[in-house]
Each structure stands twice: as C-alpha cells, then as structure tokens.
Amino acid sequence: MRDIVLYGHDVLRERCRPLEPGRDDDFLEILLTDMRAVLREYNGLGLAAPQVGEPVRAFIAGDDTGLPLAGHTVFLNPELEPFGPRVRAEEGCLSFPGVWADVERSHGVVIRALDRRWEPVTLELTGMAARLAQHEFDHLEGVLLVDRMGMVKRRLLRSRLKRIQEGGC
Ligand SMILES: [Zn+2]
C-alpha cells in the first residue's frame, strides 16, 4: 500500500505526466484505490497522485466533503480556467502535517478533466470546491503550499517545515 509523501520528497516537485486511457487502466485502478485509502486514513478533503509517490496527473476529492462537485471525486488530466476575484483563506495539506496558512486563490474555476472511466467532465466550481481544485492542480505542477504562503508565514513556520522535511514531524 502506498502511504502519504511528505514535504521534502522530490516527487512533490515533479511536473506530473498525463495519464493515457488504455495504457494506464490497471495502474490507475490500483492507484485510485490506494489514494482513497490514504485520504480516508488521514481524513483529508483532497489528495493528488504525487502525494502517494506517483507523478501522474490525477487528484481525488473525498466522498463526504459536502462540496458541490456534482458527485465527481476523480479528476484525471485536469485543466483549470480561473475566474472571479482573488480570495484569501486558510489551507492545509496532508504533505504538511500541522501546517495551516492563508493562501490567495481565484474564487472560481472551470475544471475540465476525465473521470475514472475516461469520460470528459466539465464543472464550474466556486468557493471551497474551487480552492480544492486549485490546490490539487498545483500538486500536479510541483507547486506546494509553502510556495503559496507569504514570506512572513514561511519564516514563522521555518523550524516546523524543516522538521517535516527531515522526516521528524
Ligand atoms: Zn496538498
């Protein structure tokens, strides 16, 4: 079973590769099963594939987040089109245990992705759902919570971040 990958691991900095229908079917089925188990175990809202050590363009949302995702929980090869004002709100990340920081995101996004049966999905998301999509999309580009927080916050969290990086959190 795959487990959560913490800040400091190189895979979190990779630009993830697109998934290919057919070629990736079996790999994806096992990957999604593992991702669901990890998300449930750590009680997260969302999880991106590199967070379990696989640099591929996939993220999931929990089944019971209450977010308006129209029943979709699997997003493959997503593309985002942001809209609306920039909004600051607190975010956490399973790869940064115990870290919370204000992050500025677009209020809304149109997300185009494939679902787990490779069917195209287009959703217009706002609020927390849009924030989740932007956070998880960042992971697929190798961009992390630490890159999105302000300088002051990063400095305040320096020793905590160092502990996570060194595996001693
Ligand atoms: Zn994250």
mmCIF file of C-alpha atoms and ligand atoms in Angstrom:
data_model
loop_
_atom_site.group_PDB
_atom_site.id
_atom_site.type_symbol
_atom_site.label_atom_id
_atom_site.label_comp_id
_atom_site.label_asym_id
_atom_site.label_seq_id
_atom_site.Cartn_x
_atom_site.Cartn_y
_atom_site.Cartn_z
ATOM 1 C CA MET A 1 0.000 0.000 0.000
ATOM 2 C CA ARG A 2 1.186 3.483 -0.834
ATOM 3 C CA ASP A 3 1.406 5.987 2.003
ATOM 4 C CA ILE A 4 1.428 9.764 2.193
ATOM 5 C CA VAL A 5 4.560 11.505 0.901
ATOM 6 C CA LEU A 6 5.695 14.476 2.993
ATOM 7 C CA TYR A 7 7.266 17.792 2.089
ATOM 8 C CA GLY A 8 10.935 17.288 1.301
ATOM 9 C CA HIS A 9 10.391 14.339 -1.075
ATOM 10 C CA ASP A 10 11.469 15.055 -4.671
ATOM 11 C CA VAL A 11 8.318 13.556 -6.222
ATOM 12 C CA LEU A 12 6.294 16.502 -4.859
ATOM 13 C CA ARG A 13 8.386 18.834 -7.030
ATOM 14 C CA GLU A 14 7.866 16.999 -10.318
ATOM 15 C CA ARG A 15 5.694 18.199 -13.157
ATOM 16 C CA CYS A 16 3.398 15.185 -13.398
ATOM 17 C CA ARG A 17 2.803 13.278 -16.635
ATOM 18 C CA PRO A 18 -0.635 12.952 -18.262
ATOM 19 C CA LEU A 19 -2.484 9.648 -17.895
ATOM 20 C CA GLU A 20 -3.240 7.605 -21.003
ATOM 21 C CA PRO A 21 -6.521 5.736 -21.472
ATOM 22 C CA GLY A 22 -5.806 2.052 -22.087
ATOM 23 C CA ARG A 23 -2.135 2.068 -21.174
ATOM 24 C CA ASP A 24 -2.779 3.337 -17.642
ATOM 25 C CA ASP A 25 -6.040 1.453 -16.868
ATOM 26 C CA ASP A 26 -4.646 -1.160 -14.469
ATOM 27 C CA PHE A 27 -2.135 1.189 -12.889
ATOM 28 C CA LEU A 28 -4.879 3.759 -12.340
ATOM 29 C CA GLU A 29 -7.296 1.340 -10.715
ATOM 30 C CA ILE A 30 -4.769 0.380 -8.043
ATOM 31 C CA LEU A 31 -3.558 3.955 -7.664
ATOM 32 C CA LEU A 32 -7.085 5.279 -7.044
ATOM 33 C CA THR A 33 -7.810 2.529 -4.518
ATOM 34 C CA ASP A 34 -4.650 3.456 -2.621
ATOM 35 C CA MET A 35 -5.377 7.181 -2.842
ATOM 36 C CA ARG A 36 -8.873 6.680 -1.431
ATOM 37 C CA ALA A 37 -7.496 4.641 1.453
ATOM 38 C CA VAL A 38 -4.871 7.283 2.254
ATOM 39 C CA LEU A 39 -7.380 10.139 2.010
ATOM 40 C CA ARG A 40 -9.728 8.319 4.360
ATOM 41 C CA GLU A 41 -6.999 7.380 6.816
ATOM 42 C CA TYR A 42 -5.709 10.950 7.080
ATOM 43 C CA ASN A 43 -9.156 12.486 6.936
ATOM 44 C CA GLY A 44 -8.316 14.886 4.100
ATOM 45 C CA LEU A 45 -10.535 16.766 1.656
ATOM 46 C CA GLY A 46 -8.434 16.051 -1.390
ATOM 47 C CA LEU A 47 -5.306 14.231 -2.499
ATOM 48 C CA ALA A 48 -3.095 14.386 -5.585
ATOM 49 C CA ALA A 49 -1.235 11.390 -7.045
ATOM 50 C CA PRO A 50 2.283 12.729 -6.313
ATOM 51 C CA GLN A 51 1.298 12.784 -2.632
ATOM 52 C CA VAL A 52 1.368 8.992 -2.714
ATOM 53 C CA GLY A 53 4.565 8.975 -4.772
ATOM 54 C CA GLU A 54 3.164 8.794 -8.325
ATOM 55 C CA PRO A 55 3.955 11.765 -10.593
ATOM 56 C CA VAL A 56 0.816 11.482 -12.757
ATOM 57 C CA ARG A 57 -1.964 13.980 -13.400
ATOM 58 C CA ALA A 58 -4.721 12.721 -11.092
ATOM 59 C CA PHE A 59 -6.396 14.035 -7.996
ATOM 60 C CA ILE A 60 -9.341 12.946 -5.907
ATOM 61 C CA ALA A 61 -11.793 14.537 -3.508
ATOM 62 C CA GLY A 62 -13.287 12.739 -0.524
ATOM 63 C CA ASP A 63 -16.745 11.159 -0.879
ATOM 64 C CA ASP A 64 -18.183 13.042 2.055
ATOM 65 C CA THR A 65 -16.660 16.509 1.777
ATOM 66 C CA GLY A 66 -20.071 18.106 1.231
ATOM 67 C CA LEU A 67 -18.503 20.142 -1.580
ATOM 68 C CA PRO A 68 -20.621 20.777 -4.696
ATOM 69 C CA LEU A 69 -18.644 18.562 -7.104
ATOM 70 C CA ALA A 70 -21.746 17.114 -8.796
ATOM 71 C CA GLY A 71 -20.866 13.657 -7.491
ATOM 72 C CA HIS A 72 -17.409 13.641 -9.069
ATOM 73 C CA THR A 73 -14.463 12.595 -6.932
ATOM 74 C CA VAL A 74 -11.848 11.628 -9.545
ATOM 75 C CA PHE A 75 -10.190 14.166 -11.837
ATOM 76 C CA LEU A 76 -7.667 12.980 -14.437
ATOM 77 C CA ASN A 77 -5.554 15.254 -16.664
ATOM 78 C CA PRO A 78 -7.410 18.324 -15.326
ATOM 79 C CA GLU A 79 -7.263 21.782 -16.821
ATOM 80 C CA LEU A 80 -8.380 24.863 -14.919
ATOM 81 C CA GLU A 81 -9.729 28.164 -16.102
ATOM 82 C CA PRO A 82 -9.886 30.552 -13.138
ATOM 83 C CA PHE A 83 -12.467 33.317 -12.858
ATOM 84 C CA GLY A 84 -13.665 35.876 -10.331
ATOM 85 C CA PRO A 85 -11.811 37.781 -7.635
ATOM 86 C CA ARG A 86 -8.828 36.514 -5.676
ATOM 87 C CA VAL A 87 -9.779 35.368 -2.179
ATOM 88 C CA ARG A 88 -7.597 34.520 0.820
ATOM 89 C CA ALA A 89 -8.453 31.591 3.057
ATOM 90 C CA GLU A 90 -6.692 29.090 5.255
ATOM 91 C CA GLU A 91 -5.428 25.869 3.704
ATOM 92 C CA GLY A 92 -3.760 22.752 4.954
ATOM 93 C CA CYS A 93 -2.141 19.889 3.075
ATOM 94 C CA LEU A 94 -1.614 16.238 4.011
ATOM 95 C CA SER A 95 2.020 16.568 2.914
ATOM 96 C CA PHE A 96 2.480 19.327 5.530
ATOM 97 C CA PRO A 97 1.145 17.864 8.802
ATOM 98 C CA GLY A 98 0.099 20.512 11.289
ATOM 99 C CA VAL A 99 0.688 23.422 8.897
ATOM 100 C CA TRP A 100 -2.067 25.904 8.066
ATOM 101 C CA ALA A 101 -1.587 29.056 6.026
ATOM 102 C CA ASP A 102 -3.610 31.739 4.289
ATOM 103 C CA VAL A 103 -3.451 31.302 0.527
ATOM 104 C CA GLU A 104 -4.854 33.527 -2.188
ATOM 105 C CA ARG A 105 -6.876 31.696 -4.861
ATOM 106 C CA SER A 106 -9.406 32.578 -7.524
ATOM 107 C CA HIS A 107 -12.995 32.487 -6.287
ATOM 108 C CA GLY A 108 -13.993 30.202 -9.145
ATOM 109 C CA VAL A 109 -12.631 27.798 -11.749
ATOM 110 C CA VAL A 110 -13.988 25.918 -14.699
ATOM 111 C CA ILE A 111 -12.407 22.479 -14.497
ATOM 112 C CA ARG A 112 -12.156 20.182 -17.496
ATOM 113 C CA ALA A 113 -10.949 16.686 -16.723
ATOM 114 C CA LEU A 114 -11.587 12.992 -17.339
ATOM 115 C CA ASP A 115 -13.366 10.844 -14.778
ATOM 116 C CA ARG A 116 -12.264 7.358 -13.756
ATOM 117 C CA ARG A 117 -13.934 5.869 -16.835
ATOM 118 C CA TRP A 118 -12.079 8.392 -19.015
ATOM 119 C CA GLU A 119 -15.301 10.295 -19.677
ATOM 120 C CA PRO A 120 -14.903 14.070 -20.044
ATOM 121 C CA VAL A 121 -16.200 16.197 -17.175
ATOM 122 C CA THR A 122 -16.674 19.963 -17.142
ATOM 123 C CA LEU A 123 -17.676 21.672 -13.906
ATOM 124 C CA GLU A 124 -17.917 25.257 -12.782
ATOM 125 C CA LEU A 125 -16.693 25.411 -9.196
ATOM 126 C CA THR A 126 -16.697 28.225 -6.672
ATOM 127 C CA GLY A 127 -15.636 28.735 -3.066
ATOM 128 C CA MET A 128 -14.090 25.761 -1.258
ATOM 129 C CA ALA A 129 -14.567 23.408 -4.220
ATOM 130 C CA ALA A 130 -12.665 25.820 -6.484
ATOM 131 C CA ARG A 131 -9.982 26.173 -3.813
ATOM 132 C CA LEU A 132 -9.590 22.422 -3.547
ATOM 133 C CA ALA A 133 -9.233 22.090 -7.334
ATOM 134 C CA GLN A 134 -6.579 24.839 -7.426
ATOM 135 C CA HIS A 135 -4.644 23.331 -4.506
ATOM 136 C CA GLU A 136 -4.639 19.849 -6.034
ATOM 137 C CA PHE A 137 -3.827 21.163 -9.508
ATOM 138 C CA ASP A 138 -0.779 22.895 -8.014
ATOM 139 C CA HIS A 139 0.473 19.478 -6.866
ATOM 140 C CA LEU A 140 0.416 18.240 -10.474
ATOM 141 C CA GLU A 141 2.709 21.131 -11.395
ATOM 142 C CA GLY A 142 5.062 20.527 -8.474
ATOM 143 C CA VAL A 143 3.810 23.637 -6.670
ATOM 144 C CA LEU A 144 3.253 23.342 -2.913
ATOM 145 C CA LEU A 145 1.511 25.108 -0.050
ATOM 146 C CA VAL A 146 4.869 26.507 1.065
ATOM 147 C CA ASP A 147 5.226 28.320 -2.297
ATOM 148 C CA ARG A 148 1.824 29.968 -1.948
ATOM 149 C CA MET A 149 2.121 31.304 1.599
ATOM 150 C CA GLY A 150 3.542 34.716 2.396
ATOM 151 C CA MET A 151 7.205 35.272 3.271
ATOM 152 C CA VAL A 152 6.434 36.148 6.876
ATOM 153 C CA LYS A 153 4.387 33.000 7.380
ATOM 154 C CA ARG A 154 7.087 30.885 5.786
ATOM 155 C CA ARG A 155 9.651 32.369 8.148
ATOM 156 C CA LEU A 156 7.396 31.748 11.153
ATOM 157 C CA LEU A 157 6.985 28.122 10.112
ATOM 158 C CA ARG A 158 10.649 27.586 9.270
ATOM 159 C CA SER A 159 11.501 25.126 12.028
ATOM 160 C CA ARG A 160 8.241 23.185 11.577
ATOM 161 C CA LEU A 161 8.856 22.928 7.820
ATOM 162 C CA LYS A 162 12.413 21.806 8.433
ATOM 163 C CA ARG A 163 11.196 19.088 10.800
ATOM 164 C CA ILE A 164 8.754 17.782 8.189
ATOM 165 C CA GLN A 165 11.471 17.873 5.504
ATOM 166 C CA GLU A 166 13.814 15.903 7.683
ATOM 167 C CA GLY A 167 11.131 13.343 8.436
ATOM 168 C CA GLY A 168 10.945 14.103 12.132
ATOM 169 C CA CYS A 169 7.485 15.615 12.362
HETATM 170 ZN ZN ZN B 1 -1.816 19.393 -0.764
#
